[in-house]
Coordinates of C-alpha atoms and ligand atoms in Angstrom, one line a residue:
Chain A
M1 CA -32.1 172.9 -3.3
R2 CA -29.5 175.6 -4.3
I3 CA -29.4 176.3 -8.2
G4 CA -26.9 178.2 -10.1
L5 CA -28.1 179.8 -13.3
I6 CA -24.8 180.8 -15.4
A7 CA -24.5 183.0 -18.4
M8 CA -21.3 183.5 -20.6
S9 CA -21.2 187.3 -20.8
G10 CA -19.6 189.9 -23.1
V11 CA -19.2 190.2 -26.8
R12 CA -17.0 188.0 -28.9
V13 CA -14.8 188.7 -32.0
R14 CA -12.2 186.0 -33.2
N15 CA -10.7 187.5 -36.5
P16 CA -7.4 189.1 -34.9
E17 CA -7.4 192.1 -37.2
L18 CA -10.9 192.9 -36.7
A19 CA -10.6 192.7 -33.0
A20 CA -7.6 194.8 -33.1
L21 CA -9.4 197.5 -35.2
G22 CA -12.4 197.3 -33.0
V23 CA -10.5 198.3 -30.1
S24 CA -9.1 201.5 -31.9
L25 CA -12.5 202.5 -33.3
P26 CA -14.4 204.8 -30.8
Q27 CA -18.1 204.4 -31.7
F28 CA -17.5 200.5 -31.9
V29 CA -15.9 200.3 -28.6
S30 CA -18.5 202.4 -26.7
R31 CA -21.4 200.4 -28.3
G32 CA -19.6 197.3 -27.2
R33 CA -19.0 198.6 -23.8
V34 CA -22.9 199.3 -23.4
I35 CA -24.3 196.3 -24.8
A36 CA -21.4 194.0 -23.1
S37 CA -23.1 194.7 -19.8
L38 CA -26.5 193.4 -20.5
P39 CA -27.8 190.7 -18.2
S40 CA -29.3 187.1 -19.3
L41 CA -33.0 187.7 -19.5
G42 CA -33.5 184.1 -20.6
L43 CA -31.8 183.1 -17.3
L44 CA -34.0 185.7 -15.3
T45 CA -37.0 184.0 -16.7
V46 CA -35.8 180.6 -15.9
A47 CA -35.3 181.9 -12.3
G48 CA -38.9 183.2 -12.3
L49 CA -40.0 179.7 -13.4
T50 CA -38.1 178.2 -10.3
P51 CA -40.4 177.5 -7.3
R52 CA -39.5 180.0 -4.7
E53 CA -38.4 177.1 -2.2
H54 CA -35.3 176.9 -4.1
E55 CA -32.4 179.3 -3.7
V56 CA -31.2 180.6 -7.1
L57 CA -28.0 182.3 -7.8
Y58 CA -27.2 184.1 -11.0
L59 CA -23.7 184.2 -12.2
E60 CA -22.0 185.7 -15.3
F61 CA -18.8 184.5 -16.5
A62 CA -17.1 186.8 -19.2
E63 CA -14.5 183.9 -19.8
L64 CA -14.1 180.4 -18.3
P65 CA -12.6 180.4 -15.0
P66 CA -8.9 179.2 -14.8
A67 CA -8.6 175.3 -14.8
D68 CA -7.1 175.3 -11.1
Q69 CA -10.0 177.6 -9.9
E70 CA -12.6 175.8 -7.8
L71 CA -15.9 176.0 -9.1
E72 CA -18.9 177.4 -6.7
R73 CA -21.1 174.2 -5.8
F74 CA -24.9 173.8 -6.6
D75 CA -27.2 171.1 -6.3
L76 CA -28.1 171.7 -10.1
V77 CA -26.7 174.1 -12.4
G78 CA -28.4 175.4 -15.6
I79 CA -26.3 177.1 -18.4
S80 CA -27.7 179.4 -21.3
S81 CA -26.2 179.3 -24.8
F82 CA -25.8 181.4 -27.9
T83 CA -23.7 179.9 -30.6
A84 CA -20.7 182.0 -30.3
Q85 CA -19.7 180.9 -26.8
I86 CA -21.2 177.5 -26.9
D87 CA -17.5 176.1 -26.7
E88 CA -17.2 178.0 -23.6
A89 CA -20.5 176.8 -22.2
Y90 CA -19.8 173.2 -23.0
A91 CA -16.4 173.4 -21.3
L92 CA -18.0 174.9 -18.2
A93 CA -20.7 172.1 -18.3
D94 CA -18.2 169.3 -18.5
R95 CA -16.2 170.7 -15.7
Y96 CA -19.3 170.9 -13.5
R97 CA -20.3 167.3 -14.4
A98 CA -16.7 166.2 -13.7
I99 CA -17.1 167.4 -10.1
G100 CA -20.6 165.6 -9.6
V101 CA -22.8 168.8 -10.2
P102 CA -25.5 167.9 -12.7
V103 CA -26.0 170.2 -15.6
A104 CA -29.1 171.6 -17.7
L105 CA -28.4 173.4 -20.8
G106 CA -31.0 175.5 -22.6
G107 CA -31.1 178.5 -24.9
L108 CA -31.0 179.3 -28.5
H109 CA -27.9 177.3 -29.7
V110 CA -29.0 174.4 -27.6
S111 CA -32.4 174.5 -29.1
L112 CA -30.9 174.7 -32.5
L113 CA -28.6 171.7 -32.1
P114 CA -29.9 169.7 -29.4
E115 CA -27.9 166.4 -30.4
E116 CA -24.7 168.1 -29.9
A117 CA -25.6 169.7 -26.7
A118 CA -26.9 166.7 -25.2
R119 CA -23.4 165.3 -25.1
H120 CA -22.5 167.9 -22.5
A121 CA -25.4 167.9 -20.3
D122 CA -27.4 165.6 -17.9
A123 CA -30.5 167.4 -19.3
I124 CA -31.2 169.8 -22.2
V125 CA -34.2 172.1 -22.7
V126 CA -35.2 173.1 -26.1
N127 CA -37.3 176.2 -27.0
G128 CA -38.6 178.3 -24.4
A129 CA -38.0 177.4 -20.7
E130 CA -41.6 177.8 -20.2
G131 CA -43.5 174.7 -19.9
A132 CA -40.2 172.8 -19.4
W133 CA -38.1 174.1 -16.5
P134 CA -40.7 173.6 -13.9
R135 CA -41.1 169.7 -14.9
L136 CA -37.3 169.6 -15.2
L137 CA -37.1 170.8 -11.4
Q138 CA -40.0 168.2 -10.1
D139 CA -38.3 165.5 -11.9
F140 CA -34.9 166.4 -10.7
Q141 CA -36.0 166.3 -7.1
A142 CA -37.8 163.0 -7.5
G143 CA -34.5 161.6 -9.0
R144 CA -35.9 161.0 -12.5
M145 CA -34.5 163.7 -14.6
Q146 CA -35.1 163.0 -18.2
P147 CA -32.3 163.8 -20.9
R148 CA -34.4 166.1 -23.0
Y149 CA -37.3 168.4 -22.0
E150 CA -39.6 170.3 -24.7
G151 CA -40.3 173.8 -23.9
L152 CA -43.3 175.9 -25.3
R153 CA -43.1 177.2 -28.8
A154 CA -46.3 179.1 -28.3
R155 CA -48.4 180.9 -25.6
V156 CA -45.4 181.5 -23.6
F157 CA -46.9 184.9 -22.6
E158 CA -50.1 183.3 -21.3
E159 CA -51.1 182.1 -17.8
P160 CA -49.8 179.7 -16.6
N161 CA -46.8 179.7 -18.5
Y162 CA -45.9 183.2 -18.3
V163 CA -43.6 184.4 -15.3
L164 CA -42.2 187.6 -14.5
P165 CA -38.4 187.5 -14.8
R166 CA -36.6 187.7 -11.5
F167 CA -34.9 191.1 -12.0
E168 CA -34.2 191.3 -8.1
L169 CA -31.4 188.7 -8.8
L170 CA -29.5 191.9 -10.4
R171 CA -29.7 194.1 -7.3
G172 CA -26.4 195.8 -6.4
R173 CA -24.9 194.9 -9.9
P174 CA -23.6 197.8 -12.1
Y175 CA -25.6 197.4 -15.3
N176 CA -26.4 200.5 -17.5
R177 CA -29.5 199.2 -18.8
L178 CA -31.6 196.3 -18.7
T179 CA -33.6 194.1 -21.2
V180 CA -37.4 193.5 -21.2
Q181 CA -39.0 191.3 -23.8
T182 CA -42.3 192.3 -25.5
S183 CA -42.7 189.9 -28.3
R184 CA -41.1 186.7 -29.5
G185 CA -40.5 185.6 -33.3
C186 CA -40.8 187.8 -36.4
P187 CA -43.2 186.9 -39.2
L188 CA -40.5 188.1 -41.9
D189 CA -38.6 185.1 -41.7
C190 CA -35.3 185.9 -43.1
E191 CA -33.2 183.2 -44.4
F192 CA -30.2 183.9 -42.0
C193 CA -32.1 185.0 -39.0
A194 CA -31.1 183.2 -35.8
A195 CA -33.0 184.8 -33.4
S196 CA -36.1 184.0 -31.3
L197 CA -38.3 183.0 -34.4
R198 CA -36.1 179.7 -34.2
I199 CA -37.7 178.9 -30.9
T200 CA -41.4 180.0 -31.6
S201 CA -44.0 178.5 -33.8
S202 CA -45.5 182.1 -34.7
F203 CA -45.1 185.5 -33.7
Q204 CA -46.1 186.1 -30.1
Q205 CA -46.9 189.5 -28.2
K206 CA -46.8 190.1 -24.5
P207 CA -49.8 191.6 -23.1
V208 CA -49.1 195.4 -22.3
D209 CA -49.9 195.1 -18.7
K210 CA -47.3 192.5 -18.3
V211 CA -44.6 194.7 -20.1
V212 CA -45.3 197.5 -17.7
A213 CA -45.2 195.1 -14.9
E214 CA -41.7 194.0 -15.8
I215 CA -40.5 197.5 -16.5
R216 CA -41.6 198.4 -13.1
A217 CA -40.0 195.4 -11.4
A218 CA -36.9 196.1 -13.2
R219 CA -36.7 199.6 -12.2
E220 CA -36.8 198.7 -8.6
V221 CA -33.2 197.1 -8.9
T222 CA -31.8 199.9 -11.0
S223 CA -31.3 203.4 -10.9
Q224 CA -30.9 203.7 -14.7
P225 CA -34.0 204.2 -16.5
F226 CA -32.8 202.9 -19.9
F227 CA -34.2 199.8 -21.2
E228 CA -33.5 197.5 -24.3
L229 CA -36.4 195.5 -25.8
A230 CA -35.2 192.1 -26.1
D231 CA -37.4 191.6 -29.2
D232 CA -36.8 190.5 -32.8
N233 CA -39.2 192.9 -34.4
T234 CA -41.3 194.9 -31.9
F235 CA -43.9 196.9 -34.1
I236 CA -45.2 194.0 -36.4
S237 CA -48.6 195.2 -35.2
K238 CA -48.9 198.9 -35.1
K239 CA -52.2 198.7 -33.0
W240 CA -50.7 196.9 -30.3
G241 CA -47.6 199.0 -30.8
K242 CA -49.5 201.9 -29.9
E243 CA -51.2 200.5 -27.0
L244 CA -47.7 199.8 -25.6
L245 CA -46.4 203.1 -26.4
R246 CA -49.1 204.8 -24.7
A247 CA -48.6 202.8 -21.6
L248 CA -44.7 203.4 -21.6
R249 CA -45.2 207.2 -22.0
P250 CA -45.9 208.0 -18.2
L251 CA -43.1 205.4 -17.0
G252 CA -40.5 208.1 -17.8
I253 CA -38.1 205.6 -19.3
R254 CA -35.6 205.8 -22.2
W255 CA -35.5 202.7 -24.3
F256 CA -34.4 201.1 -27.5
T257 CA -35.7 198.4 -29.6
E258 CA -35.1 196.4 -32.8
T259 CA -37.9 196.7 -35.5
D260 CA -38.5 197.0 -39.4
I261 CA -38.8 200.1 -41.6
S262 CA -42.5 199.9 -41.8
V263 CA -42.4 202.1 -38.3
A264 CA -42.1 205.1 -40.7
D265 CA -45.4 204.5 -42.2
D266 CA -47.5 205.4 -39.3
E267 CA -47.4 209.1 -38.3
E268 CA -49.2 208.4 -35.0
L269 CA -46.7 205.6 -34.3
L270 CA -43.9 207.9 -34.8
E271 CA -45.4 210.5 -32.6
L272 CA -45.9 208.0 -29.8
L273 CA -42.3 206.6 -30.1
A274 CA -40.9 210.1 -29.5
E275 CA -43.2 210.8 -26.6
S276 CA -42.7 207.4 -24.9
G277 CA -38.8 208.0 -24.7
C278 CA -37.6 205.9 -27.5
A279 CA -33.9 206.9 -28.0
Q280 CA -33.4 204.8 -30.9
V281 CA -34.8 202.0 -33.1
L282 CA -32.3 199.5 -34.7
I283 CA -33.6 198.3 -38.2
G284 CA -32.1 195.7 -40.3
L285 CA -32.0 197.7 -43.5
E286 CA -29.4 194.9 -44.6
S287 CA -28.2 196.3 -47.9
P288 CA -28.6 199.7 -49.7
D289 CA -29.7 198.4 -53.2
A290 CA -33.0 196.5 -53.9
G291 CA -31.2 194.1 -56.2
S292 CA -29.0 192.6 -53.5
L293 CA -32.1 191.9 -51.2
A294 CA -33.6 189.1 -53.5
S295 CA -34.7 186.0 -51.7
L296 CA -33.4 187.4 -48.4
D297 CA -36.9 186.8 -46.9
P298 CA -39.7 184.5 -48.6
H299 CA -41.9 187.2 -49.5
N300 CA -39.0 189.8 -50.7
W301 CA -40.4 192.1 -48.3
K302 CA -37.2 194.0 -47.7
Q303 CA -36.6 194.2 -51.4
R304 CA -39.8 195.9 -51.9
R305 CA -39.3 198.2 -49.0
C306 CA -35.5 199.2 -50.0
D307 CA -36.3 202.1 -52.5
D308 CA -38.1 203.9 -49.7
Y309 CA -35.2 203.5 -47.2
L310 CA -34.2 207.1 -47.4
R311 CA -37.4 208.8 -47.0
A312 CA -38.4 206.4 -44.0
I313 CA -35.3 207.1 -42.1
E314 CA -35.8 210.8 -42.4
R315 CA -39.2 210.4 -41.2
I316 CA -38.2 208.6 -38.2
Q317 CA -35.2 210.6 -37.4
S318 CA -36.9 213.9 -37.7
R319 CA -39.1 212.8 -34.5
G320 CA -35.7 212.9 -32.6
V321 CA -35.7 209.1 -32.4
S322 CA -32.3 207.9 -33.9
V323 CA -32.1 205.1 -36.4
N324 CA -29.4 202.5 -36.0
G325 CA -29.2 201.4 -39.6
C326 CA -27.9 197.6 -39.8
F327 CA -26.3 196.2 -42.9
I328 CA -25.1 192.6 -43.6
L329 CA -22.2 192.1 -45.9
G330 CA -21.5 189.2 -48.0
L331 CA -25.0 188.5 -49.4
D332 CA -25.1 186.3 -52.4
N333 CA -25.6 189.3 -54.7
H334 CA -23.0 191.4 -53.0
G335 CA -19.8 192.0 -55.0
P336 CA -16.7 193.9 -54.1
D337 CA -18.6 197.3 -54.8
I338 CA -20.9 196.8 -51.9
F339 CA -18.5 198.4 -49.2
E340 CA -18.4 201.7 -51.0
K341 CA -22.2 201.4 -51.5
V342 CA -22.9 201.1 -47.9
R343 CA -20.4 204.0 -47.0
D344 CA -22.3 206.3 -49.4
F345 CA -25.6 205.4 -48.4
V346 CA -24.8 205.9 -44.6
A347 CA -23.9 209.3 -45.5
R348 CA -26.6 210.1 -47.8
A349 CA -29.1 208.6 -45.1
G350 CA -27.7 210.7 -42.3
L351 CA -28.1 207.6 -40.0
I352 CA -26.9 208.4 -36.6
E353 CA -25.6 205.1 -35.8
V354 CA -24.7 202.0 -38.1
Q355 CA -24.1 198.4 -37.7
V356 CA -22.4 196.4 -40.0
T357 CA -21.9 192.8 -39.9
V358 CA -21.2 189.9 -42.0
Q359 CA -23.7 187.3 -43.0
T360 CA -23.4 184.5 -40.7
P361 CA -24.6 180.8 -41.3
F362 CA -25.9 180.1 -37.6
P363 CA -26.6 176.4 -37.3
G364 CA -30.2 175.7 -37.4
T365 CA -31.1 178.5 -40.1
P366 CA -32.4 177.9 -43.6
L367 CA -29.1 179.8 -44.7
H368 CA -27.0 177.2 -43.0
A369 CA -28.8 174.3 -44.5
R370 CA -28.4 176.0 -48.0
L371 CA -24.8 176.9 -47.8
K372 CA -24.2 173.4 -46.6
R373 CA -25.9 171.9 -49.7
E374 CA -23.9 174.3 -51.8
G375 CA -20.6 173.2 -50.0
R376 CA -19.8 176.9 -49.1
L377 CA -19.2 176.4 -45.1
L378 CA -16.1 176.4 -43.3
P379 CA -15.5 172.9 -41.7
E380 CA -17.7 172.6 -38.9
P381 CA -18.0 173.3 -35.9
Y382 CA -17.0 176.9 -36.7
W383 CA -19.6 178.0 -33.8
D384 CA -16.9 180.2 -32.2
R385 CA -16.8 182.2 -35.4
C386 CA -20.7 182.9 -35.3
T387 CA -19.9 186.4 -33.9
L388 CA -21.4 188.4 -36.8
F389 CA -17.9 189.8 -37.7
D390 CA -16.0 186.5 -38.7
V391 CA -16.6 185.2 -42.2
T392 CA -17.4 181.5 -41.9
Y393 CA -18.4 180.7 -45.7
E394 CA -17.3 181.3 -49.2
P395 CA -19.1 184.4 -50.7
L396 CA -20.6 184.1 -54.2
H397 CA -19.2 187.2 -55.9
M398 CA -16.0 187.8 -54.2
S399 CA -13.3 185.9 -52.1
R400 CA -13.4 185.3 -48.3
A401 CA -10.1 187.6 -48.2
E402 CA -12.0 190.3 -50.2
L403 CA -15.0 190.3 -48.0
E404 CA -12.7 190.4 -44.8
A405 CA -10.6 193.3 -46.2
G406 CA -13.7 195.1 -47.4
M407 CA -15.4 195.0 -44.0
R408 CA -12.3 196.4 -42.4
W409 CA -12.1 199.1 -44.7
L410 CA -15.7 199.8 -44.1
F411 CA -15.3 199.9 -40.4
S412 CA -12.3 202.3 -40.7
E413 CA -14.7 204.6 -42.9
L414 CA -17.7 204.4 -40.7
Y415 CA -16.2 204.2 -37.3
N416 CA -13.6 206.8 -37.2
E417 CA -13.4 210.0 -35.1
R418 CA -14.6 212.4 -37.9
E419 CA -17.6 210.3 -38.7
F420 CA -18.5 209.8 -35.1
L421 CA -18.4 213.5 -34.6
Q422 CA -20.4 214.1 -37.5
R423 CA -23.1 211.6 -36.3
K424 CA -23.2 213.2 -32.8
R425 CA -23.8 216.5 -34.4
R426 CA -26.6 215.3 -36.6
Y427 CA -28.1 213.8 -33.5
M428 CA -27.9 217.1 -31.6
E429 CA -29.4 219.1 -34.5
L430 CA -32.3 216.8 -34.5
V431 CA -32.8 217.0 -30.8
K432 CA -32.8 220.8 -31.1
Q433 CA -35.6 220.6 -33.6
R434 CA -37.6 219.0 -31.4
I435 CA -37.4 220.9 -28.2
Chain B
M1 CA -23.7 236.9 -18.4
K2 CA -21.5 236.4 -15.6
G3 CA -19.9 232.8 -14.8
E4 CA -22.0 232.4 -11.5
E5 CA -25.3 233.2 -13.5
V6 CA -24.3 230.8 -16.3
E7 CA -23.7 228.2 -13.6
R8 CA -26.9 228.6 -12.1
L9 CA -28.7 228.4 -15.3
V10 CA -26.8 225.2 -16.2
R11 CA -27.7 223.7 -12.8
A12 CA -31.3 224.6 -13.2
L13 CA -31.5 223.0 -16.9
L14 CA -29.6 219.9 -15.7
G15 CA -32.0 219.4 -12.8
E16 CA -35.0 219.9 -15.2
L17 CA -33.7 217.4 -17.8
S18 CA -32.5 214.8 -15.3
R19 CA -35.4 215.3 -12.9
S20 CA -32.9 215.1 -9.8
D21 CA -31.6 217.5 -7.4
V22 CA -28.1 218.6 -8.7
S23 CA -27.4 221.6 -6.3
A24 CA -25.0 219.6 -4.4
L25 CA -23.1 218.3 -7.4
G26 CA -19.6 219.5 -7.5
R27 CA -18.5 221.6 -10.2
D28 CA -15.9 219.2 -11.6
E29 CA -18.0 216.0 -10.9
D30 CA -18.4 214.0 -13.9
L31 CA -22.2 214.3 -15.1
V32 CA -22.4 211.1 -17.3
E33 CA -21.3 208.9 -14.2
H34 CA -23.3 210.7 -11.7
L35 CA -26.6 211.0 -13.4
G36 CA -26.1 207.7 -15.3
L37 CA -26.6 209.3 -18.6
D38 CA -26.5 207.0 -21.7
S39 CA -24.6 208.5 -24.7
L40 CA -27.6 209.7 -26.5
Q41 CA -29.0 211.4 -23.4
G42 CA -25.6 213.3 -23.1
L43 CA -25.8 214.3 -26.5
S44 CA -29.7 215.5 -25.8
F45 CA -28.5 217.3 -23.0
L46 CA -25.7 219.0 -24.8
A47 CA -28.2 220.1 -27.5
A48 CA -30.6 221.5 -24.8
V49 CA -27.6 223.6 -23.4
E50 CA -26.7 224.9 -26.9
K51 CA -30.1 225.8 -27.8
R52 CA -31.1 227.5 -24.5
F53 CA -27.8 229.4 -24.4
Q54 CA -27.8 230.0 -28.1
V55 CA -24.2 228.7 -28.7
R56 CA -22.6 225.8 -30.9
F57 CA -19.9 224.1 -29.2
P58 CA -17.0 223.0 -31.4
D59 CA -17.7 219.1 -32.5
E60 CA -14.4 218.0 -31.0
L61 CA -15.0 219.6 -27.4
L62 CA -18.4 217.7 -27.3
A63 CA -16.7 214.6 -25.4
A64 CA -15.0 216.8 -22.9
L65 CA -18.1 218.9 -21.9
R66 CA -19.0 216.3 -18.9
S67 CA -19.1 218.6 -15.9
V68 CA -20.9 221.8 -14.6
G69 CA -17.6 223.5 -14.8
A70 CA -16.6 222.3 -18.1
L71 CA -19.9 223.5 -19.6
V72 CA -19.8 226.8 -17.9
E73 CA -16.5 227.5 -19.7
G74 CA -17.6 226.0 -23.0
I75 CA -20.7 228.3 -23.0
Q76 CA -18.7 231.2 -22.1
S77 CA -15.9 230.6 -24.9
A78 CA -18.7 229.8 -27.5
R79 CA -20.4 233.0 -26.8
K80 CA -17.0 234.9 -27.8
E81 CA -17.4 232.8 -31.0
P82 CA -19.9 233.9 -33.8
V83 CA -22.9 231.5 -33.6
A84 CA -22.6 229.0 -36.5
Ligands
B12_1 C1 -29.6 191.0 -25.1 C2 -28.9 190.1 -26.3 C3 -27.4 190.0 -26.0 C4 -26.9 190.4 -24.6 C5 -27.0 189.0 -23.9 C6 -26.8 188.8 -22.4 C7 -27.0 187.5 -22.2 N1 -26.1 186.9 -21.8 O1 -28.2 186.9 -22.4 C8 -25.3 190.5 -24.8 C9 -25.1 192.0 -25.5 C10 -24.1 190.3 -23.9 C11 -25.3 189.9 -26.3 C12 -23.9 189.0 -26.7 C13 -23.9 188.6 -27.7 N2 -24.8 188.3 -28.8 CO1 -26.7 188.9 -28.4 N3 -28.5 189.2 -28.3 C14 -29.3 190.0 -27.5 C15 -30.8 190.0 -28.0 C16 -30.7 191.6 -28.4 C17 -31.8 189.7 -27.0 C18 -31.5 188.3 -26.3 C19 -32.8 188.2 -25.3 O2 -32.6 188.5 -24.0 N4 -33.9 187.4 -25.6 C20 -35.0 187.2 -24.7 C21 -34.6 185.9 -23.9 C22 -36.0 185.8 -23.0 O3 -34.7 184.9 -24.6 P1 -33.7 183.7 -24.7 O4 -32.2 184.1 -24.2 O5 -33.8 182.9 -25.8 O6 -34.2 182.7 -23.5 C23 -35.3 181.9 -23.5 C24 -34.9 180.5 -24.1 O7 -33.9 180.4 -25.1 C25 -34.8 179.6 -22.8 N5 -33.5 179.7 -22.2 C26 -32.3 180.4 -22.4 N6 -31.3 180.1 -21.6 C27 -31.6 179.1 -20.9 C28 -31.0 178.4 -20.0 C29 -31.6 177.2 -19.5 C30 -31.0 176.2 -18.1 C31 -33.1 176.9 -19.8 C32 -33.8 175.8 -19.1 C33 -33.6 177.7 -20.8 C34 -33.1 178.8 -21.3 O8 -35.6 180.1 -22.0 C35 -35.8 181.6 -22.2 C36 -37.1 181.9 -21.9 O9 -37.9 181.4 -22.8 C37 -30.8 188.9 -29.3 C38 -31.7 189.5 -30.4 C39 -33.1 189.4 -30.5 N7 -33.6 190.5 -30.5 O10 -33.6 188.3 -29.8 C40 -29.3 189.1 -29.7 C41 -28.7 187.5 -30.1 C42 -29.2 186.6 -29.2 N8 -27.3 187.7 -29.9 C43 -26.6 187.2 -31.0 C44 -25.1 187.3 -31.0 C45 -24.6 186.7 -32.2 C46 -24.4 187.6 -30.0 C47 -22.9 187.8 -29.9 C48 -22.1 186.7 -30.4 C49 -22.3 189.1 -30.5 C50 -20.8 189.3 -30.5 N9 -20.1 189.3 -31.3 O11 -20.3 189.2 -29.5 C51 -22.7 188.0 -28.3 C52 -22.6 186.5 -27.7 C53 -21.6 186.3 -26.7 C54 -22.2 185.7 -25.4 N10 -21.6 186.1 -24.3 O12 -22.9 184.8 -25.6 C55 -27.6 186.6 -31.7 C56 -27.5 185.0 -31.5 C57 -27.5 183.9 -32.3 C58 -27.4 182.6 -32.0 N11 -28.1 181.6 -32.5 O13 -26.5 182.5 -31.4 C59 -29.0 187.2 -31.6 C60 -30.1 186.2 -31.9 C61 -29.0 188.4 -32.6 C62 -28.7 188.3 -33.8 N12 -28.4 189.0 -34.6 O14 -29.1 187.0 -34.7 N13 -26.3 189.6 -26.8
SF4_2 S1 -36.6 190.9 -39.9 FE1 -35.1 190.8 -38.5 S2 -35.8 189.6 -36.7 FE2 -37.3 189.5 -38.4 S3 -36.7 187.4 -39.7 FE3 -35.7 189.2 -40.4 S4 -33.6 189.3 -39.4 FE4 -35.0 188.1 -38.2

């Protein structure tokens, strides 16, 4: 059987003013270019779960192929989904089905809104592909494919569910970095979070030897030794984290991951981070003042940590590991003064990179359910605006227009040439202290 | 230090940091592309050059220092300026 696995690639912004601004801001553009070329680890995993008797082709579409362009034919097509590109994924699925090619849809958005997705697919897979995709293929070959398959929400990294993603499908393609997942889920459980915790029943960690095997496999197909860990929050367990870092140390890679501010609590972990080639940790600081972090997560964990942010950032960056501080604008406690507060905090903290996004009620999240109850959402579906840059709801203490304008102002304050150069210089001075 | 000597030292440092053989690399060849450096690696490399040669490149020149030739010239002209 010939199976086509398709991802919609690249990054998305809908608001034309922001899009225009984005193109003119150097740091925004450079990060966009880097991450836009990441492959779909989800589909490489689906490929790994496919028995080798089948031929698998991995395709990426930055946009929908023109209507008059003939689509490559397969016996079965699998399409992955994030919310922001779901309209394109559905349109592609509809076109394949119209020419008689059966389509299976899976991924985050499909797992969050399965009934909607089912209208565009012969079969949907919710949660991880582990535990579902092999069954789907067997059924398909036997001519009895079901409309819905439940993938695993636990034990995805254990035998016999775990498979090595098929990195060799990327051979010859010009990615400047590759991804490896070391964990799924995050116990902090923030109200707005739309990442892998929505497809797991609890936090799951991959055994370290499997992570190392994946990195080795990925390195066989790329000359670029840069990796992004496709995790939500890598260092939940400091003990496991240290084991991972000791194993990464001899591999000679450079890498990046997403985690929380508690990495700064552990001296040994920080040393190991630096020694293992960690170039940057992305940390969701969310807001510079504790007051606005109330109720963000059920235990007010981020609120309790906020007063320590400056010291923690300093501790991490002093090891030569840069912090990419992420802020979310438009939280319920944010008023129009938030934009200046973020700008001032970024300057004070000496953050080497900064990412500012707008609160986004992704369907399937507690935030979405609450704002819906409160009647504050844009008319649905607004999924193409779930880009993290487009405002899709009524903020509480400012208008939508104020939030949009404030965000544009903050972007131009943070991503201009002068700030960019200052951040570069700060990073170089940190490196010099270390070498 | 003469231009050739600076170039020899720059190449040695580059080889050491990138763990690859850069002896055949053209003087004007783009280092970032050739070595596949990410942006932080590029900056780390520039930081190492600054430290080794005891210079400080003007911030607005950093982006242009992408070849052995540009680095050699950058080092030589920075040496004429007092180190900040
Ligand atoms: C790497 C990454 C990217 C890469 C993605 C490359 C790609 N095509 O997959 C790039 C940089 C291109 C990217 C882009 C965007 N991203 Co992104 N990205 C991530 C990141 C860091 C890791 C995702 C990952 O690799 N996970 C690991 C894999 C193994 O998990 P998975 O994809 O869920 O796959 C499993 C299952 O879902 C399922 N599955 C998946 N696909 C399929 C398909 C079939 C057929 C089947 C059967 C099963 C199946 O099986 C897999 C194995 O279990 C996450 C954040 C995070 N830490 O998780 C954000 C994240 C996924 N991104 C997010 C967003 C918002 C975006 C953008 C909209 C940003 C923007 N403004 O442009 C764009 C989306 C545009 C687009 N083209 O889709 C959100 C998505 C939320 C949502 N519910 O949609 C996340 C969660 C981050 C966040 N802040 O919330 N992103
Ligand atoms: S800390 Fe990050 S990954 Fe964890 S739940 Fe909150 S937003 Fe999601």
